[in-house]
PDB file of C-alpha atoms and ligand atoms in Angstrom:
ATOM      1  CA  MET C  55     -86.023 -74.361   1.732  1.00  0.00           C
ATOM      2  CA  ALA C  56     -83.920 -73.228   4.132  1.00  0.00           C
ATOM      3  CA  GLU C  57     -80.134 -72.584   3.570  1.00  0.00           C
ATOM      4  CA  GLU C  58     -78.652 -73.960   6.523  1.00  0.00           C
ATOM      5  CA  LYS C  59     -79.296 -77.562   8.111  1.00  0.00           C
ATOM      6  CA  ALA C  60     -81.044 -78.137  11.073  1.00  0.00           C
ATOM      7  CA  GLU C  61     -77.836 -79.077  13.725  1.00  0.00           C
ATOM      8  CA  GLU C  62     -78.290 -82.486  14.906  1.00  0.00           C
ATOM      9  CA  LYS C  63     -78.941 -82.344  18.656  1.00  0.00           C
ATOM     10  CA  VAL C  64     -79.138 -84.477  21.927  1.00  0.00           C
ATOM     11  CA  ALA C  65     -82.409 -84.981  23.232  1.00  0.00           C
ATOM     12  CA  LEU C  66     -82.805 -83.025  26.798  1.00  0.00           C
ATOM     13  CA  GLN C  67     -84.899 -85.652  29.411  1.00  0.00           C
ATOM     14  CA  ASP C  68     -86.080 -83.013  31.466  1.00  0.00           C
ATOM     15  CA  SER C  69     -87.715 -78.988  31.230  1.00  0.00           C
ATOM     16  CA  LYS C  70     -84.660 -77.648  32.925  1.00  0.00           C
ATOM     17  CA  VAL C  71     -82.928 -74.559  30.093  1.00  0.00           C
ATOM     18  CA  GLU C  72     -80.891 -71.860  31.345  1.00  0.00           C
ATOM     19  CA  ARG C  73     -82.035 -68.885  30.510  1.00  0.00           C
ATOM     20  CA  SER C  74     -80.360 -65.110  29.700  1.00  0.00           C
ATOM     21  CA  ARG C  75     -81.803 -61.855  29.231  1.00  0.00           C
ATOM     22  CA  ARG C  76     -79.041 -60.366  25.984  1.00  0.00           C
ATOM     23  CA  ALA C  77     -80.267 -57.895  24.577  1.00  0.00           C
ATOM     24  CA  LEU C  78     -79.932 -57.494  20.464  1.00  0.00           C
ATOM     25  CA  GLU C  79     -78.568 -54.832  19.013  1.00  0.00           C
ATOM     26  CA  PRO C  80     -80.152 -52.899  16.566  1.00  0.00           C
ATOM     27  CA  MET C  81     -83.404 -54.853  17.361  1.00  0.00           C
ATOM     28  CA  PRO C  82     -84.615 -56.483  14.727  1.00  0.00           C
ATOM     29  CA  HIS C  83     -87.658 -54.757  13.024  1.00  0.00           C
ATOM     30  CA  LEU C  84     -90.190 -56.769  11.407  1.00  0.00           C
ATOM     31  CA  ARG C  85     -93.239 -56.948   9.526  1.00  0.00           C
ATOM     32  CA  ALA C  86     -94.961 -59.975   7.587  1.00  0.00           C
ATOM     33  CA  GLN C  87     -98.319 -61.959   6.612  1.00  0.00           C
ATOM     34  CA  VAL C  88     -99.452 -64.666   9.370  1.00  0.00           C
ATOM     35  CA  VAL C  89     -99.397 -67.915   7.620  1.00  0.00           C
ATOM     36  CA  ARG C  90    -100.333 -71.275   8.827  1.00  0.00           C
ATOM     37  CA  GLY C  91     -98.360 -74.085   9.858  1.00  0.00           C
ATOM     38  CA  PHE C  92     -99.307 -77.489  11.169  1.00  0.00           C
ATOM     39  CA  GLY C  93    -101.558 -76.293  13.768  1.00  0.00           C
ATOM     40  CA  ARG C  94     -99.567 -77.529  16.124  1.00  0.00           C
ATOM     41  CA  GLY C  95     -99.377 -74.711  18.332  1.00  0.00           C
ATOM     42  CA  SER C  96    -102.450 -74.499  20.279  1.00  0.00           C
ATOM     43  CA  LYS C  97    -103.849 -77.801  19.369  1.00  0.00           C
ATOM     44  CA  LEU C  98    -101.159 -79.816  20.894  1.00  0.00           C
ATOM     45  CA  LEU C  99     -99.079 -77.787  23.372  1.00  0.00           C
ATOM     46  CA  GLY C 100    -101.941 -74.965  24.184  1.00  0.00           C
ATOM     47  CA  PHE C 101     -99.728 -72.409  22.960  1.00  0.00           C
ATOM     48  CA  PRO C 102    -100.617 -70.804  19.740  1.00  0.00           C
ATOM     49  CA  THR C 103     -98.434 -68.780  17.707  1.00  0.00           C
ATOM     50  CA  ALA C 104     -98.503 -67.064  14.740  1.00  0.00           C
ATOM     51  CA  ASN C 105     -96.155 -68.244  12.108  1.00  0.00           C
ATOM     52  CA  MET C 106     -94.883 -65.499  10.039  1.00  0.00           C
ATOM     53  CA  ASN C 107     -94.383 -65.312   5.935  1.00  0.00           C
ATOM     54  CA  VAL C 108     -90.533 -66.129   5.433  1.00  0.00           C
ATOM     55  CA  ARG C 109     -90.026 -65.902   1.300  1.00  0.00           C
ATOM     56  CA  TRP C 110     -87.513 -68.570   1.351  1.00  0.00           C
ATOM     57  CA  ASP C 111     -88.507 -68.889  -2.290  1.00  0.00           C
ATOM     58  CA  PHE C 112     -87.423 -66.387  -2.782  1.00  0.00           C
ATOM     59  CA  MET C 113     -83.796 -67.087  -1.448  1.00  0.00           C
ATOM     60  CA  GLU C 114     -81.578 -66.772  -5.006  1.00  0.00           C
ATOM     61  CA  THR C 115     -83.137 -63.554  -6.420  1.00  0.00           C
ATOM     62  CA  PRO C 116     -83.719 -61.627  -2.909  1.00  0.00           C
ATOM     63  CA  GLU C 117     -83.382 -58.373  -4.824  1.00  0.00           C
ATOM     64  CA  LYS C 118     -86.857 -58.919  -5.898  1.00  0.00           C
ATOM     65  CA  LEU C 119     -88.475 -58.570  -2.470  1.00  0.00           C
ATOM     66  CA  THR C 120     -90.294 -55.308  -0.938  1.00  0.00           C
ATOM     67  CA  PRO C 121     -87.556 -54.394   1.670  1.00  0.00           C
ATOM     68  CA  GLU C 122     -89.728 -55.807   4.411  1.00  0.00           C
ATOM     69  CA  GLU C 123     -89.710 -59.298   3.373  1.00  0.00           C
ATOM     70  CA  ARG C 124     -85.691 -58.910   2.754  1.00  0.00           C
ATOM     71  CA  ASP C 125     -85.500 -57.829   6.226  1.00  0.00           C
ATOM     72  CA  VAL C 126     -87.368 -60.877   7.552  1.00  0.00           C
ATOM     73  CA  LEU C 127     -85.356 -63.220   5.149  1.00  0.00           C
ATOM     74  CA  ASP C 128     -82.252 -62.087   6.292  1.00  0.00           C
ATOM     75  CA  PHE C 129     -83.174 -62.508  10.262  1.00  0.00           C
ATOM     76  CA  ALA C 130     -84.240 -65.628   9.280  1.00  0.00           C
ATOM     77  CA  ARG C 131     -80.821 -67.005   7.492  1.00  0.00           C
ATOM     78  CA  SER C 132     -78.942 -65.001  10.064  1.00  0.00           C
ATOM     79  CA  CYS C 133     -80.153 -65.085  13.503  1.00  0.00           C
ATOM     80  CA  GLU C 134     -79.422 -67.835  16.278  1.00  0.00           C
ATOM     81  CA  PRO C 135     -81.970 -70.468  16.708  1.00  0.00           C
ATOM     82  CA  GLY C 136     -83.662 -70.025  19.883  1.00  0.00           C
ATOM     83  CA  ILE C 137     -86.200 -67.846  21.858  1.00  0.00           C
ATOM     84  CA  TYR C 138     -86.575 -64.236  21.613  1.00  0.00           C
ATOM     85  CA  TYR C 139     -88.363 -61.380  23.812  1.00  0.00           C
ATOM     86  CA  GLY C 140     -89.895 -58.771  22.028  1.00  0.00           C
ATOM     87  CA  TRP C 141     -92.937 -56.716  21.146  1.00  0.00           C
ATOM     88  CA  ALA C 142     -95.790 -57.796  18.397  1.00  0.00           C
ATOM     89  CA  GLN C 143     -98.483 -56.278  16.591  1.00  0.00           C
ATOM     90  CA  GLY C 144    -101.342 -57.302  14.840  1.00  0.00           C
ATOM     91  CA  SER C 145    -101.509 -53.998  13.207  1.00  0.00           C
ATOM     92  CA  ASN C 146    -104.059 -54.676  10.182  1.00  0.00           C
ATOM     93  CA  GLY C 147    -106.546 -57.537  12.411  1.00  0.00           C
ATOM     94  CA  ALA C 148    -109.026 -56.754  14.706  1.00  0.00           C
ATOM     95  CA  ASP C 149    -107.115 -56.063  17.877  1.00  0.00           C
ATOM     96  CA  SER C 150    -104.070 -53.866  16.792  1.00  0.00           C
ATOM     97  CA  GLY C 151    -102.254 -53.609  20.805  1.00  0.00           C
ATOM     98  CA  VAL C 152     -99.084 -54.237  20.955  1.00  0.00           C
ATOM     99  CA  TYR C 153     -98.443 -57.339  23.378  1.00  0.00           C
ATOM    100  CA  LYS C 154     -94.951 -58.819  25.378  1.00  0.00           C
ATOM    101  CA  THR C 155     -94.426 -61.576  22.957  1.00  0.00           C
ATOM    102  CA  ALA C 156     -92.174 -65.063  23.262  1.00  0.00           C
ATOM    103  CA  MET C 157     -90.857 -65.748  20.262  1.00  0.00           C
ATOM    104  CA  SER C 158     -88.994 -69.065  18.818  1.00  0.00           C
ATOM    105  CA  VAL C 159     -87.306 -69.180  15.727  1.00  0.00           C
ATOM    106  CA  GLY C 160     -85.705 -72.314  14.148  1.00  0.00           C
ATOM    107  CA  TRP C 161     -86.411 -76.004  13.231  1.00  0.00           C
ATOM    108  CA  ASN C 162     -88.848 -76.837  16.469  1.00  0.00           C
ATOM    109  CA  PRO C 163     -86.299 -80.171  16.712  1.00  0.00           C
ATOM    110  CA  THR C 164     -88.763 -81.789  19.182  1.00  0.00           C
ATOM    111  CA  PHE C 165     -90.700 -82.545  16.082  1.00  0.00           C
ATOM    112  CA  PRO C 166     -89.578 -84.007  12.966  1.00  0.00           C
ATOM    113  CA  ASP C 167     -91.419 -82.769  10.306  1.00  0.00           C
ATOM    114  CA  VAL C 168     -90.239 -78.953  10.105  1.00  0.00           C
ATOM    115  CA  LYS C 169     -88.068 -78.645   7.040  1.00  0.00           C
ATOM    116  CA  ALA C 170     -87.269 -74.566   7.253  1.00  0.00           C
ATOM    117  CA  LYS C 171     -86.518 -72.409   9.833  1.00  0.00           C
ATOM    118  CA  THR C 172     -90.082 -71.005  11.143  1.00  0.00           C
ATOM    119  CA  ILE C 173     -90.309 -67.574  13.095  1.00  0.00           C
ATOM    120  CA  GLU C 174     -93.227 -68.393  15.405  1.00  0.00           C
ATOM    121  CA  PRO C 175     -94.251 -65.644  18.320  1.00  0.00           C
ATOM    122  CA  TRP C 176     -96.384 -66.730  20.845  1.00  0.00           C
ATOM    123  CA  ILE C 177     -98.166 -63.420  21.651  1.00  0.00           C
ATOM    124  CA  LEU C 178     -98.713 -62.845  25.599  1.00  0.00           C
ATOM    125  CA  HIS C 179    -102.675 -62.128  24.810  1.00  0.00           C
ATOM    126  CA  ASP C 180    -105.479 -63.717  24.673  1.00  0.00           C
ATOM    127  CA  TYR C 181    -107.065 -62.720  21.115  1.00  0.00           C
ATOM    128  CA  ALA C 182    -110.831 -63.041  20.585  1.00  0.00           C
ATOM    129  CA  GLU C 183    -110.413 -64.223  16.938  1.00  0.00           C
ATOM    130  CA  ASP C 184    -107.548 -65.919  14.960  1.00  0.00           C
ATOM    131  CA  PHE C 185    -105.591 -63.376  13.016  1.00  0.00           C
ATOM    132  CA  TYR C 186    -103.911 -65.250   9.758  1.00  0.00           C
ATOM    133  CA  ASP C 187    -103.463 -63.131   6.783  1.00  0.00           C
ATOM    134  CA  CYS C 188    -102.955 -60.074   8.920  1.00  0.00           C
ATOM    135  CA  GLU C 189     -99.657 -57.820   8.898  1.00  0.00           C
ATOM    136  CA  LEU C 190     -97.653 -58.681  12.117  1.00  0.00           C
ATOM    137  CA  ARG C 191     -94.940 -56.424  13.445  1.00  0.00           C
ATOM    138  CA  LEU C 192     -92.565 -56.988  15.809  1.00  0.00           C
ATOM    139  CA  ILE C 193     -89.803 -55.837  17.311  1.00  0.00           C
ATOM    140  CA  VAL C 194     -86.920 -58.602  18.302  1.00  0.00           C
ATOM    141  CA  CYS C 195     -85.548 -57.054  21.880  1.00  0.00           C
ATOM    142  CA  GLY C 196     -83.324 -59.989  23.198  1.00  0.00           C
ATOM    143  CA  PHE C 197     -82.287 -63.427  22.961  1.00  0.00           C
ATOM    144  CA  VAL C 198     -83.358 -65.688  25.892  1.00  0.00           C
ATOM    145  CA  ARG C 199     -81.850 -69.140  24.878  1.00  0.00           C
ATOM    146  CA  PRO C 200     -81.100 -71.383  22.064  1.00  0.00           C
ATOM    147  CA  GLU C 201     -83.467 -74.019  21.003  1.00  0.00           C
ATOM    148  CA  ALA C 202     -84.012 -77.348  22.813  1.00  0.00           C
ATOM    149  CA  LYS C 203     -85.284 -80.648  21.247  1.00  0.00           C
ATOM    150  CA  PHE C 204     -86.351 -82.608  23.857  1.00  0.00           C
ATOM    151  CA  ALA C 205     -87.237 -86.198  23.997  1.00  0.00           C
ATOM    152  CA  ASP C 206     -91.321 -85.851  25.586  1.00  0.00           C
ATOM    153  CA  PHE C 207     -92.555 -82.932  24.486  1.00  0.00           C
ATOM    154  CA  LYS C 208     -94.428 -82.283  28.020  1.00  0.00           C
ATOM    155  CA  ASP C 209     -91.126 -80.714  28.870  1.00  0.00           C
ATOM    156  CA  LEU C 210     -91.315 -78.428  26.431  1.00  0.00           C
ATOM    157  CA  ILE C 211     -94.469 -77.562  27.600  1.00  0.00           C
ATOM    158  CA  VAL C 212     -93.158 -76.599  30.767  1.00  0.00           C
ATOM    159  CA  ALA C 213     -90.261 -75.101  29.002  1.00  0.00           C
ATOM    160  CA  ILE C 214     -92.797 -72.678  26.559  1.00  0.00           C
ATOM    161  CA  ARG C 215     -94.907 -71.673  29.978  1.00  0.00           C
ATOM    162  CA  GLU C 216     -91.447 -70.694  31.433  1.00  0.00           C
ATOM    163  CA  ASP C 217     -90.417 -68.549  28.503  1.00  0.00           C
ATOM    164  CA  GLY C 218     -93.369 -66.955  28.676  1.00  0.00           C
ATOM    165  CA  ASP C 219     -93.229 -65.603  32.440  1.00  0.00           C
ATOM    166  CA  PHE C 220     -89.477 -65.501  31.846  1.00  0.00           C
ATOM    167  CA  CYS C 221     -90.167 -63.035  28.767  1.00  0.00           C
ATOM    168  CA  ARG C 222     -93.318 -61.201  30.407  1.00  0.00           C
ATOM    169  CA  GLU C 223     -91.074 -60.321  33.196  1.00  0.00           C
ATOM    170  CA  THR C 224     -88.290 -59.362  31.419  1.00  0.00           C
ATOM    171  CA  LEU C 225     -90.430 -56.459  29.339  1.00  0.00           C
ATOM    172  CA  GLU C 226     -91.635 -54.995  32.035  1.00  0.00           C
ATOM    173  CA  THR C 227     -88.460 -53.040  33.057  1.00  0.00           C
ATOM    174  CA  ALA C 228     -88.934 -49.395  31.609  1.00  0.00           C
ATOM    175  CA  GLU C 229     -86.312 -49.753  29.693  1.00  0.00           C
ATOM    176  CA  LEU C 230     -88.483 -52.221  27.601  1.00  0.00           C
ATOM    177  CA  ALA C 231     -91.297 -51.297  27.937  1.00  0.00           C
ATOM    178  CA  ALA C 232     -90.659 -48.585  26.312  1.00  0.00           C
ATOM    179  CA  ILE C 233     -90.273 -49.678  23.374  1.00  0.00           C
ATOM    180  CA  ALA C 234     -93.672 -50.328  22.787  1.00  0.00           C
ATOM    181  CA  LYS C 235     -94.508 -47.166  22.216  1.00  0.00           C
ATOM    182  CA  ASP C 236     -92.162 -47.260  19.109  1.00  0.00           C
ATOM    183  CA  LEU C 237     -93.454 -45.125  16.054  1.00  0.00           C
ATOM    184  CA  PHE C 238     -93.114 -48.555  14.071  1.00  0.00           C
ATOM    185  CA  PHE C 239     -96.083 -49.844  15.284  1.00  0.00           C
ATOM    186  CA  VAL C 240     -99.159 -48.182  13.808  1.00  0.00           C
ATOM    187  CA  SER C 241    -101.229 -46.125  16.128  1.00  0.00           C
ATOM    188  CA  LYS C 242    -105.139 -46.003  15.727  1.00  0.00           C
ATOM    189  CA  GLU C 243    -105.219 -41.922  16.302  1.00  0.00           C
ATOM    190  CA  ALA C 244    -102.532 -41.643  13.453  1.00  0.00           C
ATOM    191  CA  GLU C 245    -105.340 -44.133  11.215  1.00  0.00           C
ATOM    192  CA  VAL C 246    -108.231 -41.995  12.043  1.00  0.00           C
ATOM    193  CA  ALA C 247    -105.726 -38.633  11.855  1.00  0.00           C
TER     194      ALA C 247
HETATM  195  P1  ADP N 450    -100.032 -72.625  13.201  1.00  0.00           P
HETATM  196  O1  ADP N 450     -99.298 -73.548  12.926  1.00  0.00           O
HETATM  197  O2  ADP N 450    -101.326 -72.659  11.957  1.00  0.00           O
HETATM  198  O3  ADP N 450     -99.716 -71.128  13.231  1.00  0.00           O
HETATM  199  P2  ADP N 450    -101.038 -72.055  15.742  1.00  0.00           P
HETATM  200  O4  ADP N 450    -101.770 -73.478  16.592  1.00  0.00           O
HETATM  201  O5  ADP N 450     -99.367 -71.745  16.160  1.00  0.00           O
HETATM  202  O6  ADP N 450    -101.381 -72.945  14.354  1.00  0.00           O
HETATM  203  O7  ADP N 450    -102.236 -71.425  15.724  1.00  0.00           O
HETATM  204  C1  ADP N 450    -101.986 -70.113  15.610  1.00  0.00           C
HETATM  205  C2  ADP N 450    -102.813 -68.877  15.359  1.00  0.00           C
HETATM  206  O8  ADP N 450    -103.579 -68.882  16.053  1.00  0.00           O
HETATM  207  C3  ADP N 450    -102.013 -67.579  14.583  1.00  0.00           C
HETATM  208  O9  ADP N 450    -102.063 -67.703  13.191  1.00  0.00           O
HETATM  209  C4  ADP N 450    -103.009 -66.672  14.941  1.00  0.00           C
HETATM  210  O10 ADP N 450    -103.846 -66.539  14.115  1.00  0.00           O
HETATM  211  C5  ADP N 450    -104.155 -67.123  16.467  1.00  0.00           C
HETATM  212  N1  ADP N 450    -103.788 -66.797  17.519  1.00  0.00           N
HETATM  213  C6  ADP N 450    -104.434 -66.445  18.613  1.00  0.00           C
HETATM  214  N2  ADP N 450    -103.882 -66.377  19.667  1.00  0.00           N
HETATM  215  C7  ADP N 450    -102.605 -66.021  19.447  1.00  0.00           C
HETATM  216  C8  ADP N 450    -101.465 -65.731  20.325  1.00  0.00           C
HETATM  217  N3  ADP N 450    -101.978 -65.201  21.572  1.00  0.00           N
HETATM  218  N4  ADP N 450    -100.255 -65.780  19.911  1.00  0.00           N
HETATM  219  C9  ADP N 450    -100.281 -65.975  18.346  1.00  0.00           C
HETATM  220  N5  ADP N 450    -101.086 -66.523  17.785  1.00  0.00           N
HETATM  221  C10 ADP N 450    -102.257 -66.479  17.655  1.00  0.00           C
HETATM  222  N1  RBF N 451     -89.714 -76.250  19.762  1.00  0.00           N
HETATM  223  C1  RBF N 451     -88.603 -77.408  19.745  1.00  0.00           C
HETATM  224  O1  RBF N 451     -88.561 -77.991  19.495  1.00  0.00           O
HETATM  225  N2  RBF N 451     -87.377 -76.602  21.148  1.00  0.00           N
HETATM  226  C2  RBF N 451     -87.614 -75.347  22.061  1.00  0.00           C
HETATM  227  O2  RBF N 451     -87.136 -75.645  22.377  1.00  0.00           O
HETATM  228  C3  RBF N 451     -88.874 -74.412  21.724  1.00  0.00           C
HETATM  229  N3  RBF N 451     -89.105 -73.183  22.142  1.00  0.00           N
HETATM  230  C4  RBF N 451     -90.005 -73.060  22.129  1.00  0.00           C
HETATM  231  C5  RBF N 451     -90.367 -71.418  23.023  1.00  0.00           C
HETATM  232  C6  RBF N 451     -91.741 -70.818  23.084  1.00  0.00           C
HETATM  233  C7  RBF N 451     -91.585 -69.657  23.564  1.00  0.00           C
HETATM  234  C8  RBF N 451     -92.182 -70.851  21.596  1.00  0.00           C
HETATM  235  C9  RBF N 451     -93.129 -69.692  21.576  1.00  0.00           C
HETATM  236  C10 RBF N 451     -92.504 -72.320  20.971  1.00  0.00           C
HETATM  237  C11 RBF N 451     -90.819 -73.079  21.027  1.00  0.00           C
HETATM  238  N4  RBF N 451     -90.885 -74.113  20.291  1.00  0.00           N
HETATM  239  C12 RBF N 451     -89.955 -74.992  20.007  1.00  0.00           C
HETATM  240  C13 RBF N 451     -91.998 -74.411  19.388  1.00  0.00           C
HETATM  241  C14 RBF N 451     -92.382 -75.373  19.338  1.00  0.00           C
HETATM  242  O3  RBF N 451     -92.658 -76.366  19.244  1.00  0.00           O
HETATM  243  C15 RBF N 451     -94.279 -74.953  18.227  1.00  0.00           C
HETATM  244  O4  RBF N 451     -93.997 -73.540  18.127  1.00  0.00           O
HETATM  245  C16 RBF N 451     -94.740 -75.688  18.128  1.00  0.00           C
HETATM  246  O5  RBF N 451     -93.970 -76.899  17.283  1.00  0.00           O
HETATM  247  C17 RBF N 451     -95.664 -74.968  16.796  1.00  0.00           C
HETATM  248  O6  RBF N 451     -95.365 -74.901  15.401  1.00  0.00           O
HETATM  249 MG1   MG N 452     -98.134 -71.586  14.894  1.00  0.00          MG
END
């Protein structure tokens, strides 16, 4: 279970939200397994999100986790709930490209059934197949906006689409585009060599 509680929010009556490009310093580098969520991303909203495994079950004994698992737990616990932009790679999947991503971290307050903070990147790429259980690598570059509670989930759909456009455009600047080449991401050539 998440340690913190979701903040009570007033529901927005439309899709209007303010966005920023606030860079994170340092940029978290995260590695986690892709796990199943409620299956709502693609089916209800039309945006699949690769939910990352956060080891809430080791909250009291983080020393038992691998350094990678601990980094993910630390990030999930301490970061501001909201939307972030970054680069993602399904590093051991059939498609191991590094792609732009719009990521949600939080309790998805539009839906009352989410009880723990989730980390869910919507990768801005069309994958040929699902990649559950694969390892996902992520560099979180910056913060876009706090998560919001929408009275109507159709407004959430509009906001997510606009977040995607905003993140895509932001990551096209030369400085942020260069991060896709970071050695943190697994390179196919390196694997073969
Ligand atoms: P869940 O609630 O189980 O996360 P989703 O509807 O959000 O269900 O679907 C997520 C799954 O879809 C991911 O775990 C991944 O395997 C797959 N997927 C396919 N394309 C993408 C994409 N562009 N971004 C994120 N996940 C994707
Ligand atoms: N959920 C919310 O309740 N409020 C939000 O403001 C919100 N913004 C999101 C923005 C993006 C780019 C993405 C990918 C997801 C967002 N979500 C938000 C999470 C969404 O509710 C969640 O992905 C689905 O419920 C499937 O788990
Ligand atoms: Mg998902």
